[in-house]
mmCIF file of C-alpha atoms in Angstrom:
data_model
loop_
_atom_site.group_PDB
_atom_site.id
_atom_site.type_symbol
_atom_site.label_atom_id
_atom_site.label_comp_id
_atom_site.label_asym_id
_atom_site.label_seq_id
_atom_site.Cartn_x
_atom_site.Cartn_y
_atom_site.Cartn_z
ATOM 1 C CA UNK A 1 161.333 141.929 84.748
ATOM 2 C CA UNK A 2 161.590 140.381 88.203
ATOM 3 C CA UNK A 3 158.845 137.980 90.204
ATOM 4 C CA UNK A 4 158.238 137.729 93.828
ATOM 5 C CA UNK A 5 156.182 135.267 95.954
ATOM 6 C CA UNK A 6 154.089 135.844 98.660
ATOM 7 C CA UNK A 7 152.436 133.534 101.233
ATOM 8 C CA UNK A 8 150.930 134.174 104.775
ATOM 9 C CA UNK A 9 148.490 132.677 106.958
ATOM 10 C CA UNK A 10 146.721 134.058 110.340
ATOM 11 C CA UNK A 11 144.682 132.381 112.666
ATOM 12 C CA UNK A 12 140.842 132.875 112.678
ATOM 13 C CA UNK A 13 139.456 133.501 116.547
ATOM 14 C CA UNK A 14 136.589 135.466 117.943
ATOM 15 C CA UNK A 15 136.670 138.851 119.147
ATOM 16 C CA UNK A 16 138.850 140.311 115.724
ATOM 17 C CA UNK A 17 137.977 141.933 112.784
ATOM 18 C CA UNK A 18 137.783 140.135 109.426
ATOM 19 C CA UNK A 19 139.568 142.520 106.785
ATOM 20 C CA UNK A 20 140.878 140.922 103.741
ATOM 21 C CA UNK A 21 142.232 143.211 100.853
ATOM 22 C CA UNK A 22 141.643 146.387 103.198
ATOM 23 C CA UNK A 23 138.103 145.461 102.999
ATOM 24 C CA UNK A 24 136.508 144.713 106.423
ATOM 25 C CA UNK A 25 134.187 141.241 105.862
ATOM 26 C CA UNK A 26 131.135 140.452 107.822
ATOM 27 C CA UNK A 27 131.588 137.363 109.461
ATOM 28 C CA UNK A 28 131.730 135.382 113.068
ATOM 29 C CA UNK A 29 135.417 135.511 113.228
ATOM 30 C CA UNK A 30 138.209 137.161 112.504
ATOM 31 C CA UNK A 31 142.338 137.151 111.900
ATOM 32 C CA UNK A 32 144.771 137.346 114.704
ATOM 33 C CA UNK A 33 147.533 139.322 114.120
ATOM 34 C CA UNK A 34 150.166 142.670 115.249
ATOM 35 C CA UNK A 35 148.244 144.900 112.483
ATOM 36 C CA UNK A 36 144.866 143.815 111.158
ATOM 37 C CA UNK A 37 146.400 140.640 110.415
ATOM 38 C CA UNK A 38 145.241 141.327 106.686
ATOM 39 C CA UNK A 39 146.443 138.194 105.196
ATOM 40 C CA UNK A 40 145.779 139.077 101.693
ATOM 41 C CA UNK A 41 147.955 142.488 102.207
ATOM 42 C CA UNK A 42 150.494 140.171 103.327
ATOM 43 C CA UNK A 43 151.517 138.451 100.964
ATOM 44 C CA UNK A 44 151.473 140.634 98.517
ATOM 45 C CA UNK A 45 154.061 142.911 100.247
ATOM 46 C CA UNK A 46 155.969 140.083 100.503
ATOM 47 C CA UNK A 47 155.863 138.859 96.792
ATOM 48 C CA UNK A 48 156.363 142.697 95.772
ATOM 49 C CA UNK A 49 159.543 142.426 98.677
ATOM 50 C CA UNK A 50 160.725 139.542 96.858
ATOM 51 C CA UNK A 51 160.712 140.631 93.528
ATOM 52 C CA UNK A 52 162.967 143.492 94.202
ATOM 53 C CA UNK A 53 165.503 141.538 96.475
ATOM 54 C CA UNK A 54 164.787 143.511 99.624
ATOM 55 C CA UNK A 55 163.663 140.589 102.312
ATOM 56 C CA UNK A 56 160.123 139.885 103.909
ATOM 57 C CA UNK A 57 157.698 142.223 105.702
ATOM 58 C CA UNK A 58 159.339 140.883 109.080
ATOM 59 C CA UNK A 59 162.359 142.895 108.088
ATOM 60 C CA UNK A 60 160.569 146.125 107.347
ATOM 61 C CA UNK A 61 157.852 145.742 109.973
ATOM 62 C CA UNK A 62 158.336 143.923 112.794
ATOM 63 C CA UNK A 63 155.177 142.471 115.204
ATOM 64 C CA UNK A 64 158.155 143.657 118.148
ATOM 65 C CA UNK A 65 157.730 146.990 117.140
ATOM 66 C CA UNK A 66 154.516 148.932 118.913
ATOM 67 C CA UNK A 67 154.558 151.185 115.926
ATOM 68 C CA UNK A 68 152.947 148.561 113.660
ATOM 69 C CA UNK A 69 150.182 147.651 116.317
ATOM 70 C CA UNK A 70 146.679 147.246 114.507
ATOM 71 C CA UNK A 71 147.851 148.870 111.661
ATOM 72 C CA UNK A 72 146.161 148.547 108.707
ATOM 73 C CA UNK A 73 147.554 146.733 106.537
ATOM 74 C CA UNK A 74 146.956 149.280 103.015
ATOM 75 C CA UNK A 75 149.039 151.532 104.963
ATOM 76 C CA UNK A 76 152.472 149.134 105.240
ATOM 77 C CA UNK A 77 151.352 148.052 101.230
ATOM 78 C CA UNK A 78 151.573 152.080 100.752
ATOM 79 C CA UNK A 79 155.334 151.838 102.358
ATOM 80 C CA UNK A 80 156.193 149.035 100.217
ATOM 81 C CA UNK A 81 155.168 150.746 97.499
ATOM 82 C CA UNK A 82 157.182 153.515 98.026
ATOM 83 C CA UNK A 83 160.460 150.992 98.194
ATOM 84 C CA UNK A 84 159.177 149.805 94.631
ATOM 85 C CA UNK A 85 159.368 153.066 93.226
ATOM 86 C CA UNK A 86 162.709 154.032 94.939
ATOM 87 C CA UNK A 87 164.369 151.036 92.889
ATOM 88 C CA UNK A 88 162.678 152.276 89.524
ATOM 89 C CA UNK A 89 160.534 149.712 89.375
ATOM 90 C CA UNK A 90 156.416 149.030 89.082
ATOM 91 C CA UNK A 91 153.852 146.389 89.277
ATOM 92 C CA UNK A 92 153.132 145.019 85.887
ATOM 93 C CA UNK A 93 150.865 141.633 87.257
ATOM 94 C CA UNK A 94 149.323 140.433 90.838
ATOM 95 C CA UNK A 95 147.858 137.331 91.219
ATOM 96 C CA UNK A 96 146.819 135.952 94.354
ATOM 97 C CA UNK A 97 144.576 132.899 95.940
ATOM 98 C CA UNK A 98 142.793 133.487 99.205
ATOM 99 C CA UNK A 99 142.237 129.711 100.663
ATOM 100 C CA UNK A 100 139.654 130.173 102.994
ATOM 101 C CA UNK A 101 136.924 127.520 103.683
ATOM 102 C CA UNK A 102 134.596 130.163 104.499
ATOM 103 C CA UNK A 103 133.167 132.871 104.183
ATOM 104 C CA UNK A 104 132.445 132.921 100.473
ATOM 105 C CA UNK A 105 134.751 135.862 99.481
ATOM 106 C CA UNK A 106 133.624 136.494 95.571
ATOM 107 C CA UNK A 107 131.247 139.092 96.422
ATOM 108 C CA UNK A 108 134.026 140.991 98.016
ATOM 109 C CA UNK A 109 136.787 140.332 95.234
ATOM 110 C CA UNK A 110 136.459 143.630 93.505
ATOM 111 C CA UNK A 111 136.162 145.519 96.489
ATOM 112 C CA UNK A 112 139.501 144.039 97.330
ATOM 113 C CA UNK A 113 141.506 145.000 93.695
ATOM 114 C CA UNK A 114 140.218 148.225 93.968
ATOM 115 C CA UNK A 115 142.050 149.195 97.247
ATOM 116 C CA UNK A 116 145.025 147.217 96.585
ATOM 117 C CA UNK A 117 144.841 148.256 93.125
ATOM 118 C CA UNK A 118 144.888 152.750 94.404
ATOM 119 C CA UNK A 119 147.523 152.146 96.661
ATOM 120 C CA UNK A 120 149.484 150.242 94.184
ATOM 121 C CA UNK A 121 149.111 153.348 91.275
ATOM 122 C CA UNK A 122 148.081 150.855 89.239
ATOM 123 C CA UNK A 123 145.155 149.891 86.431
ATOM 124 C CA UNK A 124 142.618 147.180 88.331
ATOM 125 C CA UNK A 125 143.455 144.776 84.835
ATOM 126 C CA UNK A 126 146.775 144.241 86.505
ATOM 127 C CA UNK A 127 145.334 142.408 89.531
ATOM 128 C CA UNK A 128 143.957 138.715 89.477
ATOM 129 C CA UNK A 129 142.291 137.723 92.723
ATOM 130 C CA UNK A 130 140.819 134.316 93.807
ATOM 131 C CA UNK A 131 139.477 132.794 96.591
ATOM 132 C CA UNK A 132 139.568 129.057 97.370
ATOM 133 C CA UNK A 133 138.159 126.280 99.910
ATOM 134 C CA UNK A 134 140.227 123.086 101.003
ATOM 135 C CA UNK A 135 137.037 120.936 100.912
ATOM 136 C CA UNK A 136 137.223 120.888 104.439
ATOM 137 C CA UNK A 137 141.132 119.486 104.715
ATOM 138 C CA UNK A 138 143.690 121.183 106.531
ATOM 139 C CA UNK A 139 143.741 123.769 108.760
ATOM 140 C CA UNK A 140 142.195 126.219 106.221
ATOM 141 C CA UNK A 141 139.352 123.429 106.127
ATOM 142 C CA UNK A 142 138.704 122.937 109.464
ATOM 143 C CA UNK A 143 137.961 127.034 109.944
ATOM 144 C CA UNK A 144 141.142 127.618 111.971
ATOM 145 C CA UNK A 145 142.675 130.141 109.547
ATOM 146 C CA UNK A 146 143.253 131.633 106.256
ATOM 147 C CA UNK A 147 145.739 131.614 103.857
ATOM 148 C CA UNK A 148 146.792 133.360 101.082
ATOM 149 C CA UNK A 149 149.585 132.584 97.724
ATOM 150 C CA UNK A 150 150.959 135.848 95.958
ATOM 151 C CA UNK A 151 152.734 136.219 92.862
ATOM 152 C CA UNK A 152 153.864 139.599 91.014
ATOM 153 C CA UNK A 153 155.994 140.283 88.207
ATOM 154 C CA UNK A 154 157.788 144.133 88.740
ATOM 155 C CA UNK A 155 159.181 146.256 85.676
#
């Protein structure tokens, strides 16, 4: 068994889509970024990277390369994937926390483990997902992004 972490954070402005988890989230605001900027998405990869010694989603997808441009997100999770498999190896736990002073994402939680969980291959019992305020400190607090912790354990 191996174990990877994952953390990200993009910055919430106007004008951009919301999408967390490959689910797209009603709200004022939204997360800058090269792809969807789907922050959740993220850091997973990059835990699931981690775990099987083979670098950061910077490495395998650039924000200098145009191919990557508004991508979504459960489409580079999908190529990650793929890496896991080539090494023999699968996802045995996920567990995440989405700090995010608002919105309030626990309505949209299963939504979220359901996507991650098809592209993944894997049962929906395998994935924890949380979501989290600051009480109003930090950056997170104060509205001007979101951030997001990932751990998985790989077989």
């Amino acid at each position: 068994m191996r174990v990877g972490i994952g953390y990200d954070v993009h910055r919430l402005v106007n004008g951009e889509k919301l999408i967390l988890g490959g689910v797209n989230i009603d709200h004022a605001l939204g997360l800058k970024g090269h792809s969807d900027a789907d922050v959740l998405v993220h850091a997973i990869m990059d835990a699931i990277l981690g775990a099987i010694g083979a670098g950061d989603i910077g490495k395998h997808f650039p924000d200098s390369d145009s191919t990557y441009k508004d991508i979504s997100s459960l489409r580079l999770l999908k190529k990650v994937q793929e890496l896991l498999l080539e090494q023999d190896y699968e996802v045995n736990n996920l567990d995440a926390t989405i700090i995010a002073q608002e919105p309030k994402l626990a309505p949209y939680l299963a939504q979220m483990k359901e996507k991650i969980a098809n592209v993944l291959n894997i049962s929906i019992i395998r994935i924890n997902l949380k979501a989290t305020t600051t009480e109003g400190l930090g950056f997170t607090g104060n509205k001007e992004g979101i951030a997001v912790q990932a751990i998985v354990s790989v077989e």
